[in-house]
PDB file of C-alpha atoms in Angstrom:
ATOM      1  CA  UNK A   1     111.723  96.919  77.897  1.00  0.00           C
ATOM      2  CA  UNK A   2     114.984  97.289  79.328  1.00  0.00           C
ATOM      3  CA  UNK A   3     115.450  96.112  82.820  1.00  0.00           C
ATOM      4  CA  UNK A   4     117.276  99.620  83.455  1.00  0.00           C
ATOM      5  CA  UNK A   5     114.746 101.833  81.588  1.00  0.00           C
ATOM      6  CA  UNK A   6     114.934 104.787  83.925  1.00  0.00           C
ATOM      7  CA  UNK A   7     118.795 104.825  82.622  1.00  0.00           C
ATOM      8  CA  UNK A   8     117.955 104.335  78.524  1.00  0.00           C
ATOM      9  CA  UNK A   9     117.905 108.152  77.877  1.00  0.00           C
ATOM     10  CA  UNK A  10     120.623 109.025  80.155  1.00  0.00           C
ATOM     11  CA  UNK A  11     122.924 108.664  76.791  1.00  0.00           C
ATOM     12  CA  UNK A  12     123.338 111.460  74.676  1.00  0.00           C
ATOM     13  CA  UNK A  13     123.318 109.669  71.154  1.00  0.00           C
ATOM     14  CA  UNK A  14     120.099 108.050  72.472  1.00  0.00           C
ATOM     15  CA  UNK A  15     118.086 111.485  73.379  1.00  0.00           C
ATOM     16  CA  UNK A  16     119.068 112.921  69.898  1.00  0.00           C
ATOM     17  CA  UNK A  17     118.029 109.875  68.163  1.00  0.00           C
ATOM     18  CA  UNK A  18     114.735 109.982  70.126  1.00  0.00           C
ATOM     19  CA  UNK A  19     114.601 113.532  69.603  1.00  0.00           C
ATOM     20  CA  UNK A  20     115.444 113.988  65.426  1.00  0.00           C
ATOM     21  CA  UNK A  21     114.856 110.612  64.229  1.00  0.00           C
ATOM     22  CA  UNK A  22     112.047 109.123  65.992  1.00  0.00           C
ATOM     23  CA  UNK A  23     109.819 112.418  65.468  1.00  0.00           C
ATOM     24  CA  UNK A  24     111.076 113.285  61.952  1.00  0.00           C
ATOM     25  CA  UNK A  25     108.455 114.870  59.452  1.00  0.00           C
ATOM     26  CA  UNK A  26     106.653 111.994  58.250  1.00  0.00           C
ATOM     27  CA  UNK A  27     107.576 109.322  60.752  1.00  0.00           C
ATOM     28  CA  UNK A  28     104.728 107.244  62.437  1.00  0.00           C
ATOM     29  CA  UNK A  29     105.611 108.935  65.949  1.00  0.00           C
ATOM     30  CA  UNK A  30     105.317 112.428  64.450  1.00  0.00           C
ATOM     31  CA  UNK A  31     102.103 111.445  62.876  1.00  0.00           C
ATOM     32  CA  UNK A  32     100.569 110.381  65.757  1.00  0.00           C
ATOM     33  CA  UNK A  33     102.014 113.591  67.434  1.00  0.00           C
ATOM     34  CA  UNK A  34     100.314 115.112  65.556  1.00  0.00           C
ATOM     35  CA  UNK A  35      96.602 113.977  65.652  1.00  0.00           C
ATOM     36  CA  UNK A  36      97.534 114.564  69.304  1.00  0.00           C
ATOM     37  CA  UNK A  37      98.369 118.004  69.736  1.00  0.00           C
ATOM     38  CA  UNK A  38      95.215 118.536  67.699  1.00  0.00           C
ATOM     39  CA  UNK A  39      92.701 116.770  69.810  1.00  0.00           C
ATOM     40  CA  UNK A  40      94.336 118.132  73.115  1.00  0.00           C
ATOM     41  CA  UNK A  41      94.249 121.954  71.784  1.00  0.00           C
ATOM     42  CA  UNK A  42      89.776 121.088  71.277  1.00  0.00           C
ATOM     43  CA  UNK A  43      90.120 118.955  74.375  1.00  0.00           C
ATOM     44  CA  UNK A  44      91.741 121.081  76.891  1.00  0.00           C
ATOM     45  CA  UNK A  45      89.856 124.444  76.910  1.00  0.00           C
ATOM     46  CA  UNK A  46      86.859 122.711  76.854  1.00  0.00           C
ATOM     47  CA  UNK A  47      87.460 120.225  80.179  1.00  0.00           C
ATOM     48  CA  UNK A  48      88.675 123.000  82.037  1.00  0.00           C
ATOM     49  CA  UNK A  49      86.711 126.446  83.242  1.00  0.00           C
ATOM     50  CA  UNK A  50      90.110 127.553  83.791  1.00  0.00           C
ATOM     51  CA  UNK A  51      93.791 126.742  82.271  1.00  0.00           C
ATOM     52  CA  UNK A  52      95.273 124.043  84.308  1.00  0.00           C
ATOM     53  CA  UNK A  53      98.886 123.445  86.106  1.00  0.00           C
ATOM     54  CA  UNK A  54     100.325 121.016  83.800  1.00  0.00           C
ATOM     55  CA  UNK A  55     102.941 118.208  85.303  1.00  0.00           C
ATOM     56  CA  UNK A  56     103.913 115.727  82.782  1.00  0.00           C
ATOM     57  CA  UNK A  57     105.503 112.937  84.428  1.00  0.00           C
ATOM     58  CA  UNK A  58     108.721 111.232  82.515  1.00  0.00           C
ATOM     59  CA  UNK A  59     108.399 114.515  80.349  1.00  0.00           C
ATOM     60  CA  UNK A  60     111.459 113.798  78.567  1.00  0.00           C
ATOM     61  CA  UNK A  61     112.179 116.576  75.973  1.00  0.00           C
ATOM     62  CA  UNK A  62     109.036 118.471  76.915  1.00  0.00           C
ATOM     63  CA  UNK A  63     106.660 117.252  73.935  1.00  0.00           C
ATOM     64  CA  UNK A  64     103.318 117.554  75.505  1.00  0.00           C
ATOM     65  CA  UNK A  65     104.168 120.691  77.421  1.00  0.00           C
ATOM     66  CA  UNK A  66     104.746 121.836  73.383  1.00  0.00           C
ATOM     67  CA  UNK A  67     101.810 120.314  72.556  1.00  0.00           C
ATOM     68  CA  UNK A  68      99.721 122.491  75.279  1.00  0.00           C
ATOM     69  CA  UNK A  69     101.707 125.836  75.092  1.00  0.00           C
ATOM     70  CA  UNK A  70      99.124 128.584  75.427  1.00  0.00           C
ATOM     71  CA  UNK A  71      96.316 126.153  77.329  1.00  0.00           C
ATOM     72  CA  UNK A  72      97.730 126.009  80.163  1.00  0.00           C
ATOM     73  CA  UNK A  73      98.856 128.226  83.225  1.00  0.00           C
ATOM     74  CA  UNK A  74     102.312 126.664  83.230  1.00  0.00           C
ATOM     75  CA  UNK A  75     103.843 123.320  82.567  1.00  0.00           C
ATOM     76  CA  UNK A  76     105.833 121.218  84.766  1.00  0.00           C
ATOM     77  CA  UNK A  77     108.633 118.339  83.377  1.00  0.00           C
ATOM     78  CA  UNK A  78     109.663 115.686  85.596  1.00  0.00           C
ATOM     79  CA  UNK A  79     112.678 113.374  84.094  1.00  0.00           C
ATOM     80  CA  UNK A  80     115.161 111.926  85.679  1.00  0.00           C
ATOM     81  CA  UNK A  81     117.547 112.225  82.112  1.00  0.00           C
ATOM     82  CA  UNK A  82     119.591 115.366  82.331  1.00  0.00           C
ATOM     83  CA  UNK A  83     119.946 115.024  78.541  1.00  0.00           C
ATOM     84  CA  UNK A  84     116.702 114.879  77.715  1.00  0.00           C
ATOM     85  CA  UNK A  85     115.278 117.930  80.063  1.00  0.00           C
ATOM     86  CA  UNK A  86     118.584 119.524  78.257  1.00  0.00           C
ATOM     87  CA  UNK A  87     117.611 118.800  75.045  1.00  0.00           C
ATOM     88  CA  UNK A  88     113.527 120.389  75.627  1.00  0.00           C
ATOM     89  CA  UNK A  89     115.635 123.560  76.435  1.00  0.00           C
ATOM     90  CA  UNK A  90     117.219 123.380  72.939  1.00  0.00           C
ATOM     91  CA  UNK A  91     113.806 123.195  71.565  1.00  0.00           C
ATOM     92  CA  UNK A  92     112.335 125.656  73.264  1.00  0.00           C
ATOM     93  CA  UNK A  93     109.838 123.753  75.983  1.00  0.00           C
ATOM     94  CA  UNK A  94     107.902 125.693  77.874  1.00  0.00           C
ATOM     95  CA  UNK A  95     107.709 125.862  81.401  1.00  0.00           C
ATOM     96  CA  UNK A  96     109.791 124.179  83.894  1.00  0.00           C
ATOM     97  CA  UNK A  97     111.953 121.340  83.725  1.00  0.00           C
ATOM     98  CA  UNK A  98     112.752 119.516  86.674  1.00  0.00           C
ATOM     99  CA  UNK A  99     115.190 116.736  87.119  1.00  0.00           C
ATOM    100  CA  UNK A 100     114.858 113.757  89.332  1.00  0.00           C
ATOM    101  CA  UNK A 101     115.464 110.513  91.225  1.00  0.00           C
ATOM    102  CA  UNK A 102     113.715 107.497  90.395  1.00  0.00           C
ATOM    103  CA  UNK A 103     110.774 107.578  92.371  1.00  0.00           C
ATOM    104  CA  UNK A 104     111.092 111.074  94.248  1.00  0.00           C
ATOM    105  CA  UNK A 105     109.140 113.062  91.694  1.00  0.00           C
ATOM    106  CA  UNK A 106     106.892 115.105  93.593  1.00  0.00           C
ATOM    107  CA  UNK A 107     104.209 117.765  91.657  1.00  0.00           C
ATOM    108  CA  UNK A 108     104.258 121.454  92.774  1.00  0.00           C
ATOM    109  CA  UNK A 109     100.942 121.737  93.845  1.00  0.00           C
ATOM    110  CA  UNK A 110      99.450 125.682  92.611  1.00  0.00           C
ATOM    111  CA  UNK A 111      96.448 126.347  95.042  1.00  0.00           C
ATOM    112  CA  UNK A 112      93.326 127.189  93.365  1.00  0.00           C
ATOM    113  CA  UNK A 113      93.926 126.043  90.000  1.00  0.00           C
ATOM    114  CA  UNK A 114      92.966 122.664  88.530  1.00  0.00           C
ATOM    115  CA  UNK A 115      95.730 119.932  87.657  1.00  0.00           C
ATOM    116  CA  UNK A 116      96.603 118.176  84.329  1.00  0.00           C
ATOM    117  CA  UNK A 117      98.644 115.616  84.360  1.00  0.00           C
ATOM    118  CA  UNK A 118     100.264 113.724  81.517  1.00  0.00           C
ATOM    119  CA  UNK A 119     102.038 110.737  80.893  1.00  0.00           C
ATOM    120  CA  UNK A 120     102.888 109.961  77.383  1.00  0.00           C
ATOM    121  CA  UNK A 121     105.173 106.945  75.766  1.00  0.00           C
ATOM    122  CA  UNK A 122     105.721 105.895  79.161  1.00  0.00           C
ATOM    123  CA  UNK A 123     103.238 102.692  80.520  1.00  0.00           C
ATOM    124  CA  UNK A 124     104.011 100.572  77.608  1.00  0.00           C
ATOM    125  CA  UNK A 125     107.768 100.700  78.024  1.00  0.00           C
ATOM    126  CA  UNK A 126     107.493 100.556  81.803  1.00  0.00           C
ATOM    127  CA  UNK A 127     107.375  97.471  84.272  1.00  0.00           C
ATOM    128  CA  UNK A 128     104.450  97.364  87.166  1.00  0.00           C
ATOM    129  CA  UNK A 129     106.671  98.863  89.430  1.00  0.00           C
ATOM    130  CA  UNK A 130     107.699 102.115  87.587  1.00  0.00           C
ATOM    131  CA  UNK A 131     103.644 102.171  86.724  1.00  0.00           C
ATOM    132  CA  UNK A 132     102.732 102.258  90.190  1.00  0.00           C
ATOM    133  CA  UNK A 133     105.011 105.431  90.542  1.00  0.00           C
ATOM    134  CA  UNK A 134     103.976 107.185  87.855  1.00  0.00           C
ATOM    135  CA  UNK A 135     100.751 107.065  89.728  1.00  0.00           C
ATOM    136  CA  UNK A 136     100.976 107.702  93.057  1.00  0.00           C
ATOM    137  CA  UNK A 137     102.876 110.838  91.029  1.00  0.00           C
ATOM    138  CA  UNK A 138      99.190 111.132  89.963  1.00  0.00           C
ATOM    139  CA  UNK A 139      97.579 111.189  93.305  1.00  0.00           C
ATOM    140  CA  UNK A 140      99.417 114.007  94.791  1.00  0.00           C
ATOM    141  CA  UNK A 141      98.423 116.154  91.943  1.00  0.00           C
ATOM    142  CA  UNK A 142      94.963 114.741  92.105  1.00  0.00           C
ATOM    143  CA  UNK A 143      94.099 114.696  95.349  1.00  0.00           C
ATOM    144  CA  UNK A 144      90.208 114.479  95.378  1.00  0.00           C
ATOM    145  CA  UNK A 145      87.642 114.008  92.174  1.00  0.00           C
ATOM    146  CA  UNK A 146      87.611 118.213  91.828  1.00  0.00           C
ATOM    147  CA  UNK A 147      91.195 118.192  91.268  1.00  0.00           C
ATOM    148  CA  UNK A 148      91.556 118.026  87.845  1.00  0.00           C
ATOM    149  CA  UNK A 149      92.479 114.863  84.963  1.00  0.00           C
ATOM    150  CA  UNK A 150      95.238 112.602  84.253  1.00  0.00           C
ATOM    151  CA  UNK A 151      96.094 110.889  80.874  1.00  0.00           C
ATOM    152  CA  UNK A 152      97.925 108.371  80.370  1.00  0.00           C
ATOM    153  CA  UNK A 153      98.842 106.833  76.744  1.00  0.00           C
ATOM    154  CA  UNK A 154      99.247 103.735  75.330  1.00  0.00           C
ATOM    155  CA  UNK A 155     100.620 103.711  72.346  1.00  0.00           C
ATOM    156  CA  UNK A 156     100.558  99.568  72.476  1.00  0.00           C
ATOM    157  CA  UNK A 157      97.302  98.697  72.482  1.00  0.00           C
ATOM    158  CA  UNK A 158      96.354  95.124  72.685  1.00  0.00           C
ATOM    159  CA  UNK A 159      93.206  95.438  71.261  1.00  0.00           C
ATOM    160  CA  UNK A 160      94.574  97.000  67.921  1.00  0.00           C
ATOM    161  CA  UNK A 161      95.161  95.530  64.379  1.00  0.00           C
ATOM    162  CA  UNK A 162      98.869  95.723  66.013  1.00  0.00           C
ATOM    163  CA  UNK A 163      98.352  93.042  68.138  1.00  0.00           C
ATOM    164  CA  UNK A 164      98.054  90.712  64.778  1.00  0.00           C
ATOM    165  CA  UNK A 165     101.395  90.998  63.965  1.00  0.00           C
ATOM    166  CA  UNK A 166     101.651  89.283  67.040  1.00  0.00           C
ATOM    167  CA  UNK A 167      99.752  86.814  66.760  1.00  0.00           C
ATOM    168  CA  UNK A 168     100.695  85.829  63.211  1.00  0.00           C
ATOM    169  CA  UNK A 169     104.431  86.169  64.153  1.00  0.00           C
ATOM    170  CA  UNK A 170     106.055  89.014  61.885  1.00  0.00           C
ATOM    171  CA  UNK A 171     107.941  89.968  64.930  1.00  0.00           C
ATOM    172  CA  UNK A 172     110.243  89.001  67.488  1.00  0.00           C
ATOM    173  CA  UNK A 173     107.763  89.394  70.740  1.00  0.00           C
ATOM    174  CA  UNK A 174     110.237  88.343  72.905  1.00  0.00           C
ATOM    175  CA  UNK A 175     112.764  91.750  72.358  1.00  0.00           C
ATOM    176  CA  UNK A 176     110.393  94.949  71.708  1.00  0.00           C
ATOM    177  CA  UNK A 177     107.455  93.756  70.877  1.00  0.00           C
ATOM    178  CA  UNK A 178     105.222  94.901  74.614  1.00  0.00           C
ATOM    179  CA  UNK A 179     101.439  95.432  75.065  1.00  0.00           C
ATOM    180  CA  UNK A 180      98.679  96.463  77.054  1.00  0.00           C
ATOM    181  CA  UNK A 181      95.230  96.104  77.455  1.00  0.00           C
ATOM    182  CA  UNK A 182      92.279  98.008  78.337  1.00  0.00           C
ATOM    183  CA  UNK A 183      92.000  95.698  81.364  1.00  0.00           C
ATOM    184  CA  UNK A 184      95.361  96.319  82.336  1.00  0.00           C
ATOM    185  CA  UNK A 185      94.682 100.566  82.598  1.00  0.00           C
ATOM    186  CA  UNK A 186      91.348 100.186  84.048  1.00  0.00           C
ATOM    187  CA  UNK A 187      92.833  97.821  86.673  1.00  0.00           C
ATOM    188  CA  UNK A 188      96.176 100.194  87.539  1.00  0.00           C
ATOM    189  CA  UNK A 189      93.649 103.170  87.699  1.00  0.00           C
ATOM    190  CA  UNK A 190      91.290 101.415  90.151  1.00  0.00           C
ATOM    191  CA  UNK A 191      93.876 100.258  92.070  1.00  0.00           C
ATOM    192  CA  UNK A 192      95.360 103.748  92.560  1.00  0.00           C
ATOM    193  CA  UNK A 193      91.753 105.390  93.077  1.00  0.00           C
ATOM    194  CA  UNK A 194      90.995 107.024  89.576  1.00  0.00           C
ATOM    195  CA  UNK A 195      88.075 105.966  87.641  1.00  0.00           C
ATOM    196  CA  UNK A 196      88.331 105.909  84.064  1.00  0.00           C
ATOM    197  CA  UNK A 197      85.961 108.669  82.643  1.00  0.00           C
ATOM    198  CA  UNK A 198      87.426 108.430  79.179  1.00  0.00           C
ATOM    199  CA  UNK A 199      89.368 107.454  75.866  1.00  0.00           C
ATOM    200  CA  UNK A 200      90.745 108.500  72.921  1.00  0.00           C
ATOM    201  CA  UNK A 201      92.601 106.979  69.824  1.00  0.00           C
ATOM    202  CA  UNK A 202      94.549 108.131  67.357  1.00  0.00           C
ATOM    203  CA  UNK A 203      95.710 105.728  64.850  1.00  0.00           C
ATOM    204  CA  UNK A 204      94.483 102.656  63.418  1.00  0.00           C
ATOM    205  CA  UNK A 205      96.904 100.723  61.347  1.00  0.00           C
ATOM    206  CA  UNK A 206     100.518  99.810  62.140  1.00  0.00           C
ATOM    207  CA  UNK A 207     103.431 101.792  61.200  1.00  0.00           C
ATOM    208  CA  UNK A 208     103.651 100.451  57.824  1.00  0.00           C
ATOM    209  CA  UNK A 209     100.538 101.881  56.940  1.00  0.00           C
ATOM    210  CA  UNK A 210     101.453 105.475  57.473  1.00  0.00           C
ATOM    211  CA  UNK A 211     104.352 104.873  54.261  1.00  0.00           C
ATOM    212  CA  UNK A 212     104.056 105.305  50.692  1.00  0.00           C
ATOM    213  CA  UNK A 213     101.076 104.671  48.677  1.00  0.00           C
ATOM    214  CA  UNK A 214      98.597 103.630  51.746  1.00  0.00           C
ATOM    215  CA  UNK A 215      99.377 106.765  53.948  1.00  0.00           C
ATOM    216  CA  UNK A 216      96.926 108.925  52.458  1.00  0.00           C
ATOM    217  CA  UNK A 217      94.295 106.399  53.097  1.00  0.00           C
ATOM    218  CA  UNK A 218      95.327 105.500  56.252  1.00  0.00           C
ATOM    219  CA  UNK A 219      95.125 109.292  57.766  1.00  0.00           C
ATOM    220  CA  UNK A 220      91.792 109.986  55.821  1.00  0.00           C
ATOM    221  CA  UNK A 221      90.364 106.450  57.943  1.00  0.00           C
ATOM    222  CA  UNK A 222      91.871 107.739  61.104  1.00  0.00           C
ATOM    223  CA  UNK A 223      90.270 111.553  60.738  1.00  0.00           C
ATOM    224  CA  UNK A 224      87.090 109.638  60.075  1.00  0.00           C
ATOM    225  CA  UNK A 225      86.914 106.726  62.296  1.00  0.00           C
ATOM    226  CA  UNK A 226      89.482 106.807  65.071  1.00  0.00           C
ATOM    227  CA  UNK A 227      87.402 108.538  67.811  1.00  0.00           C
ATOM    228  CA  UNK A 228      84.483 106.449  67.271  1.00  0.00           C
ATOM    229  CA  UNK A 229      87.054 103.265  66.883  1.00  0.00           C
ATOM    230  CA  UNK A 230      89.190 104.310  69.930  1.00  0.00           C
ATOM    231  CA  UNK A 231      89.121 101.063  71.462  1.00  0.00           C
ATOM    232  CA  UNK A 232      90.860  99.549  68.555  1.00  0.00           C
ATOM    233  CA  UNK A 233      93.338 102.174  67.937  1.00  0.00           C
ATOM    234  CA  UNK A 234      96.418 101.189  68.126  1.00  0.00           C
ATOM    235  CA  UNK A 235      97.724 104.296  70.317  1.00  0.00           C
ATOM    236  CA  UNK A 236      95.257 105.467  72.796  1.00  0.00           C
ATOM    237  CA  UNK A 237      95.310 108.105  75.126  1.00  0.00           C
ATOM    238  CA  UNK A 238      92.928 107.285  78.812  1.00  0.00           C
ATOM    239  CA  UNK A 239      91.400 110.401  80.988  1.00  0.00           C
ATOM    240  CA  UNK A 240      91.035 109.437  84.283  1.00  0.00           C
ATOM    241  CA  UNK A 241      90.112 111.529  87.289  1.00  0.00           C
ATOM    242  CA  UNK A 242      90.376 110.608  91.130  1.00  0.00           C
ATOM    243  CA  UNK A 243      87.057 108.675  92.674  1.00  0.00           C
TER     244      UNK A 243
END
């Protein structure tokens, strides 16, 4: 993780890499992207009696807020890239987008409807500081236990198979290579005063998997075996909810 991460997708170059690259058709992040936008269309509508306020911290180009269009009574983006909230315009994100300091995002509360609130392909890449943040971001929208949910992925597991490319050194840990555990997100949830009520994976393998001749067999395991193998997954999404 960059020591400056809050200023990585100020560039414009960067945001339309991110953006047309990094989520191509057929890329591990638009597979995964997709397995997620299908469980949260069952989950949703199903954890709330009514469709929620979304506010997706560090929303970026608006890609959960896409995910949820329809399920929701509006979305909320908080980002403090100007090219990125500029970019979820281009692609039509729903809702609004608002841009931000560092540290002074602040949800707009809607009184009488439940909160959802969404953090996605943020923790990993974060440091403890920027973590902490992105929850007390959390606790204003989730006041009390009655409030509504917050998610929060991690889409470095260390429990996964990922974690033995680690260990048997076919990469570089010291330059991209970042983890987290499940004791790690139970212990930055406690700390903040959410309890963690639930989990979710997605994918399995590593990103090599999901190319040529073993994706097929890769996506069939995942439909199969990823919810009852969340724990293992190697991008995992946590529900949490205020104690």
């Amino acid at each position: 993780m960059a020591a400056d991460y809050t200023e990585v997708f100020q560039d414009l170059s960067t945001v339309e890499k991110y953006a047309e690259y990094t989520y191509a058709p057929g890329t591990f992040s638009s597979i995964v992207g997709s397995r997620q936008t299908g469980w949260l269309r069952g989950f949703v509508p199903t954890a709330f009696a009514v469709p929620p306020v979304h506010h997706d911290f560090a929303c970026g180009t608006g890609r959960v807020a896409r995910m949820l269009c329809g399920l929701v009574e509006v979305s909320h983006g908080y980002d403090t890239s100007e090219a990125m909230l500029a970019k979820g315009v281009e692609v039509g994100t729903p809702g609004h987008a608002h841009l931000v300091r560092p540290g002074r995002a602040v949800p707009e509360a809607v009184p009488g409807r439940p909160a959802l609130v969404t953090a996605f392909r943020f923790a990993l890449n974060a440091d403890g500081f920027l973590r902490d943040q992105m929850m007390e971001f959390a606790s204003l929208a989730l006041p009390d236990a009655d409030a509504g949910l917050l998610m929060v992925e991690n889409h470095g597991n260390a429990a996964s198979l990922r974690h033995l490319r680690k260990t048997f050194g076919r990469v570089d840990a010291s330059t991209w290579f970042r983890e987290l555990s499940h004791g790690q997100m139970r212990a930055l949830f406690d700390r903040h005063g959410f309890e963690l009520v639930g989990m979710q994976g997605f994918t399995l393998f590593t990103q090599g998997c999901y190319r040529g001749p073993w994706a097929w067999a890769s996506k069939c395991a995942d439909a199969a075996l990823a919810s009852a193998m969340s724990k293992r997954c190697t991008d995992v999404v946590y529900i949490a909810r205020r104690r």
